[in-house]
Amino acid sequence: VMTAQPVTSTCSDLFATRSHVVLGISPFNSHFSEERISALIHWAQSEFGAFHLYIPDEPSRFTLEAVGYSPDRARKKARRQARWLFNKVRRALQSNGFPEPAFDSLVLRSENLAGNEAYRDLLGQAETQLWSKVWFREGCLKTSNWVLSNLVADETDASCPDRLTLAARYFQAELPLFMNLSLIHISEPTRPERI
């Protein structure tokens, strides 16, 4: 049984409407097995009027660069991992009765958000206004340090300021989805006929 625990009163209000949910599926995270993704899709279609799955395919390269990959190698590895994850999501959608064409309307990639003006505006706010606030910047860097310390052998390497700042760009890319999803118009897919 899936449960949701809203963090703020705004989260509670939004959750109560059950109109739309965006589920983040992270690359390089073993938590997101095909079975888990399938269970999340089942929960989303049972509980909400509409749903999307967001895969931060492009931002995952920042974490890879922060642990030492060259920018070119990080991009290639991120793309390869994203393809593998897209295939798991595709199979999970099919196991929930959604035919192949549903994939493109239900899965959000970085390229979908890059063309979204509201997303770009919120990203700009995250990168300028919020990053200038000490509490926010320290929170991002602390989270990045936690992620990197699990990926690099030398703790000193994980706490390098340049690495932490680079790794924080992954978090910043996702932040607009947490800041105010209601401003980011995502075309609501028509519910595909189930197989």
mmCIF file of C-alpha atoms in Angstrom:
data_model
loop_
_atom_site.group_PDB
_atom_site.id
_atom_site.type_symbol
_atom_site.label_atom_id
_atom_site.label_comp_id
_atom_site.label_asym_id
_atom_site.label_seq_id
_atom_site.Cartn_x
_atom_site.Cartn_y
_atom_site.Cartn_z
ATOM 1 C CA VAL A 1 0.000 0.000 0.000
ATOM 2 C CA MET A 2 1.400 3.379 -1.031
ATOM 3 C CA THR A 3 0.955 6.345 1.238
ATOM 4 C CA ALA A 4 1.826 9.990 0.754
ATOM 5 C CA GLN A 5 2.870 12.336 3.515
ATOM 6 C CA PRO A 6 2.548 15.968 2.423
ATOM 7 C CA VAL A 7 5.263 18.167 3.936
ATOM 8 C CA THR A 8 3.434 21.509 4.104
ATOM 9 C CA SER A 9 -0.166 22.710 4.183
ATOM 10 C CA THR A 10 0.176 23.726 0.523
ATOM 11 C CA CYS A 11 1.293 20.167 -0.278
ATOM 12 C CA SER A 12 -1.715 18.840 1.646
ATOM 13 C CA ASP A 13 -4.109 21.106 -0.253
ATOM 14 C CA LEU A 14 -2.662 20.073 -3.617
ATOM 15 C CA PHE A 15 -2.663 16.415 -2.674
ATOM 16 C CA ALA A 16 -6.296 16.620 -1.574
ATOM 17 C CA THR A 17 -7.380 17.636 -5.085
ATOM 18 C CA ARG A 18 -5.807 14.486 -6.569
ATOM 19 C CA SER A 19 -5.819 16.251 -9.940
ATOM 20 C CA HIS A 20 -2.254 15.599 -11.115
ATOM 21 C CA VAL A 21 0.982 14.073 -9.870
ATOM 22 C CA VAL A 22 4.483 14.069 -11.296
ATOM 23 C CA LEU A 23 6.614 11.138 -10.157
ATOM 24 C CA GLY A 24 10.370 11.608 -10.286
ATOM 25 C CA ILE A 25 12.260 8.503 -11.415
ATOM 26 C CA SER A 26 15.972 8.983 -10.776
ATOM 27 C CA PRO A 27 18.690 7.493 -12.950
ATOM 28 C CA PHE A 28 21.386 5.530 -11.104
ATOM 29 C CA ASN A 29 19.011 4.805 -8.212
ATOM 30 C CA SER A 30 18.456 1.105 -7.537
ATOM 31 C CA HIS A 31 15.245 1.934 -5.654
ATOM 32 C CA PHE A 32 13.517 2.371 -9.015
ATOM 33 C CA SER A 33 13.271 -1.215 -10.146
ATOM 34 C CA GLU A 34 10.784 -2.041 -12.887
ATOM 35 C CA GLU A 35 8.452 -3.506 -10.234
ATOM 36 C CA ARG A 36 8.657 -0.340 -8.117
ATOM 37 C CA ILE A 37 8.010 1.893 -11.122
ATOM 38 C CA SER A 38 5.041 -0.285 -12.077
ATOM 39 C CA ALA A 39 3.641 0.000 -8.538
ATOM 40 C CA LEU A 40 4.057 3.799 -8.632
ATOM 41 C CA ILE A 41 2.246 3.987 -11.977
ATOM 42 C CA HIS A 42 -0.570 1.835 -10.633
ATOM 43 C CA TRP A 43 -0.859 4.084 -7.566
ATOM 44 C CA ALA A 44 -0.786 7.270 -9.682
ATOM 45 C CA GLN A 45 -3.469 6.111 -12.104
ATOM 46 C CA SER A 46 -5.645 4.881 -9.223
ATOM 47 C CA GLU A 47 -5.323 8.019 -7.091
ATOM 48 C CA PHE A 48 -4.997 10.938 -9.502
ATOM 49 C CA GLY A 49 -6.848 12.393 -12.454
ATOM 50 C CA ALA A 50 -3.593 12.585 -14.428
ATOM 51 C CA PHE A 51 0.037 11.708 -13.927
ATOM 52 C CA HIS A 52 3.447 12.100 -15.519
ATOM 53 C CA LEU A 53 6.792 10.480 -14.853
ATOM 54 C CA TYR A 54 9.809 12.786 -14.821
ATOM 55 C CA ILE A 55 13.229 11.367 -15.612
ATOM 56 C CA PRO A 56 16.062 13.886 -15.066
ATOM 57 C CA ASP A 57 18.109 12.451 -17.907
ATOM 58 C CA GLU A 58 20.268 15.477 -18.722
ATOM 59 C CA PRO A 59 20.955 16.722 -15.138
ATOM 60 C CA SER A 60 22.372 13.354 -14.065
ATOM 61 C CA ARG A 61 25.512 14.252 -15.995
ATOM 62 C CA PHE A 62 26.342 16.873 -13.347
ATOM 63 C CA THR A 63 26.661 14.196 -10.670
ATOM 64 C CA LEU A 64 28.862 12.132 -12.958
ATOM 65 C CA GLU A 65 31.092 15.124 -13.697
ATOM 66 C CA ALA A 66 31.301 15.866 -9.964
ATOM 67 C CA VAL A 67 32.659 12.372 -9.284
ATOM 68 C CA GLY A 68 35.334 12.775 -11.953
ATOM 69 C CA TYR A 69 33.927 11.927 -15.382
ATOM 70 C CA SER A 70 34.884 14.237 -18.234
ATOM 71 C CA PRO A 71 31.909 16.295 -19.510
ATOM 72 C CA ASP A 72 31.768 14.245 -22.728
ATOM 73 C CA ARG A 73 31.952 10.891 -20.956
ATOM 74 C CA ALA A 74 29.405 12.047 -18.352
ATOM 75 C CA ARG A 75 26.923 12.996 -21.102
ATOM 76 C CA LYS A 76 27.340 9.632 -22.834
ATOM 77 C CA LYS A 77 26.966 7.662 -19.603
ATOM 78 C CA ALA A 78 23.922 9.734 -18.583
ATOM 79 C CA ARG A 79 22.297 9.125 -21.987
ATOM 80 C CA ARG A 80 22.978 5.386 -21.779
ATOM 81 C CA GLN A 81 21.523 5.196 -18.266
ATOM 82 C CA ALA A 82 18.486 7.233 -19.359
ATOM 83 C CA ARG A 83 17.805 4.839 -22.260
ATOM 84 C CA TRP A 84 17.952 1.899 -19.841
ATOM 85 C CA LEU A 85 15.568 3.692 -17.469
ATOM 86 C CA PHE A 86 13.223 4.701 -20.306
ATOM 87 C CA ASN A 87 12.967 1.025 -21.276
ATOM 88 C CA LYS A 88 12.073 0.049 -17.693
ATOM 89 C CA VAL A 89 9.432 2.781 -17.585
ATOM 90 C CA ARG A 90 8.077 1.715 -20.987
ATOM 91 C CA ARG A 91 7.662 -1.876 -19.762
ATOM 92 C CA ALA A 92 6.116 -0.700 -16.478
ATOM 93 C CA LEU A 93 3.572 1.411 -18.385
ATOM 94 C CA GLN A 94 2.737 -1.554 -20.623
ATOM 95 C CA SER A 95 2.294 -3.824 -17.600
ATOM 96 C CA ASN A 96 -0.268 -1.297 -16.326
ATOM 97 C CA GLY A 97 -2.199 -1.453 -19.579
ATOM 98 C CA PHE A 98 -0.783 1.570 -21.408
ATOM 99 C CA PRO A 99 0.149 0.949 -25.055
ATOM 100 C CA GLU A 100 3.488 2.067 -26.511
ATOM 101 C CA PRO A 101 2.287 5.490 -27.786
ATOM 102 C CA ALA A 102 1.438 6.503 -24.186
ATOM 103 C CA PHE A 103 5.152 6.689 -23.340
ATOM 104 C CA ASP A 104 5.745 10.006 -25.120
ATOM 105 C CA SER A 105 2.739 11.691 -23.542
ATOM 106 C CA LEU A 106 3.356 10.414 -19.998
ATOM 107 C CA VAL A 107 7.143 10.653 -19.655
ATOM 108 C CA LEU A 108 8.801 14.040 -19.168
ATOM 109 C CA ARG A 109 12.435 14.398 -20.129
ATOM 110 C CA SER A 110 14.765 17.340 -19.728
ATOM 111 C CA GLU A 111 14.062 18.402 -23.314
ATOM 112 C CA ASN A 112 10.340 18.734 -22.475
ATOM 113 C CA LEU A 113 11.134 21.114 -19.622
ATOM 114 C CA ALA A 114 13.826 23.050 -21.492
ATOM 115 C CA GLY A 115 11.146 24.322 -23.874
ATOM 116 C CA ASN A 116 8.812 25.337 -21.050
ATOM 117 C CA GLU A 117 8.997 29.075 -20.296
ATOM 118 C CA ALA A 118 7.622 28.816 -16.740
ATOM 119 C CA TYR A 119 10.137 26.068 -15.918
ATOM 120 C CA ARG A 120 13.000 28.198 -17.272
ATOM 121 C CA ASP A 121 11.821 31.201 -15.215
ATOM 122 C CA LEU A 122 11.642 29.127 -12.022
ATOM 123 C CA LEU A 123 15.042 27.600 -12.776
ATOM 124 C CA GLY A 124 16.448 31.112 -13.147
ATOM 125 C CA GLN A 125 15.005 32.017 -9.736
ATOM 126 C CA ALA A 126 16.582 28.916 -8.199
ATOM 127 C CA GLU A 127 19.939 29.711 -9.753
ATOM 128 C CA THR A 128 20.007 33.408 -8.792
ATOM 129 C CA GLN A 129 17.650 34.398 -5.972
ATOM 130 C CA LEU A 130 17.650 31.163 -4.000
ATOM 131 C CA TRP A 131 21.327 30.351 -4.550
ATOM 132 C CA SER A 132 22.195 33.739 -3.043
ATOM 133 C CA LYS A 133 20.487 32.741 0.220
ATOM 134 C CA VAL A 134 22.976 31.103 2.575
ATOM 135 C CA TRP A 135 20.462 28.605 4.018
ATOM 136 C CA PHE A 136 19.467 27.405 0.560
ATOM 137 C CA ARG A 137 22.996 27.175 -0.803
ATOM 138 C CA GLU A 138 24.211 25.325 2.303
ATOM 139 C CA GLY A 139 21.281 22.894 2.061
ATOM 140 C CA CYS A 140 22.085 22.145 -1.595
ATOM 141 C CA LEU A 141 25.775 21.676 -0.873
ATOM 142 C CA LYS A 142 25.065 19.461 2.148
ATOM 143 C CA THR A 143 22.763 17.265 0.041
ATOM 144 C CA SER A 144 25.391 17.136 -2.720
ATOM 145 C CA ASN A 145 28.033 16.146 -0.186
ATOM 146 C CA TRP A 146 25.829 13.291 1.028
ATOM 147 C CA VAL A 147 25.319 12.052 -2.550
ATOM 148 C CA LEU A 148 28.985 12.356 -3.506
ATOM 149 C CA SER A 149 30.260 10.728 -0.298
ATOM 150 C CA ASN A 150 28.391 7.594 -1.391
ATOM 151 C CA LEU A 151 30.008 7.688 -4.833
ATOM 152 C CA VAL A 152 33.674 8.580 -4.257
ATOM 153 C CA ALA A 153 36.221 6.660 -2.221
ATOM 154 C CA ASP A 154 37.963 9.697 -0.702
ATOM 155 C CA GLU A 155 35.792 11.800 1.647
ATOM 156 C CA THR A 156 38.011 14.811 0.874
ATOM 157 C CA ASP A 157 37.100 14.542 -2.810
ATOM 158 C CA ALA A 158 33.394 14.476 -1.908
ATOM 159 C CA SER A 159 33.614 17.737 0.015
ATOM 160 C CA CYS A 160 35.564 19.686 -2.633
ATOM 161 C CA PRO A 161 33.606 22.963 -3.141
ATOM 162 C CA ASP A 162 33.826 22.801 -6.957
ATOM 163 C CA ARG A 163 32.492 19.227 -6.981
ATOM 164 C CA LEU A 164 29.688 20.107 -4.574
ATOM 165 C CA THR A 165 28.605 23.120 -6.633
ATOM 166 C CA LEU A 166 28.597 21.059 -9.824
ATOM 167 C CA ALA A 167 26.628 18.225 -8.191
ATOM 168 C CA ALA A 168 24.094 20.744 -6.849
ATOM 169 C CA ARG A 169 23.091 21.566 -10.440
ATOM 170 C CA TYR A 170 21.231 18.213 -10.534
ATOM 171 C CA PHE A 171 19.116 19.308 -7.597
ATOM 172 C CA GLN A 172 18.601 22.783 -9.073
ATOM 173 C CA ALA A 173 17.296 21.286 -12.333
ATOM 174 C CA GLU A 174 14.569 19.470 -10.367
ATOM 175 C CA LEU A 175 13.779 22.372 -8.080
ATOM 176 C CA PRO A 176 11.251 24.160 -10.335
ATOM 177 C CA LEU A 177 9.051 21.059 -10.139
ATOM 178 C CA PHE A 178 9.003 21.426 -6.359
ATOM 179 C CA MET A 179 8.744 25.221 -6.279
ATOM 180 C CA ASN A 180 5.427 25.589 -8.052
ATOM 181 C CA LEU A 181 4.317 22.891 -10.424
ATOM 182 C CA SER A 182 1.039 24.740 -10.945
ATOM 183 C CA LEU A 183 2.931 27.391 -12.940
ATOM 184 C CA ILE A 184 4.481 24.832 -15.262
ATOM 185 C CA HIS A 185 1.841 23.903 -17.786
ATOM 186 C CA ILE A 186 2.283 20.278 -18.732
ATOM 187 C CA SER A 187 -0.168 19.217 -21.372
ATOM 188 C CA GLU A 188 -2.467 16.763 -19.774
ATOM 189 C CA PRO A 189 -2.455 13.592 -21.778
ATOM 190 C CA THR A 190 -5.696 12.019 -22.630
ATOM 191 C CA ARG A 191 -5.864 8.788 -20.766
ATOM 192 C CA PRO A 192 -4.865 6.212 -23.328
ATOM 193 C CA GLU A 193 -7.134 3.315 -23.845
ATOM 194 C CA ARG A 194 -5.762 0.449 -21.859
ATOM 195 C CA ILE A 195 -4.738 -2.689 -23.681
#
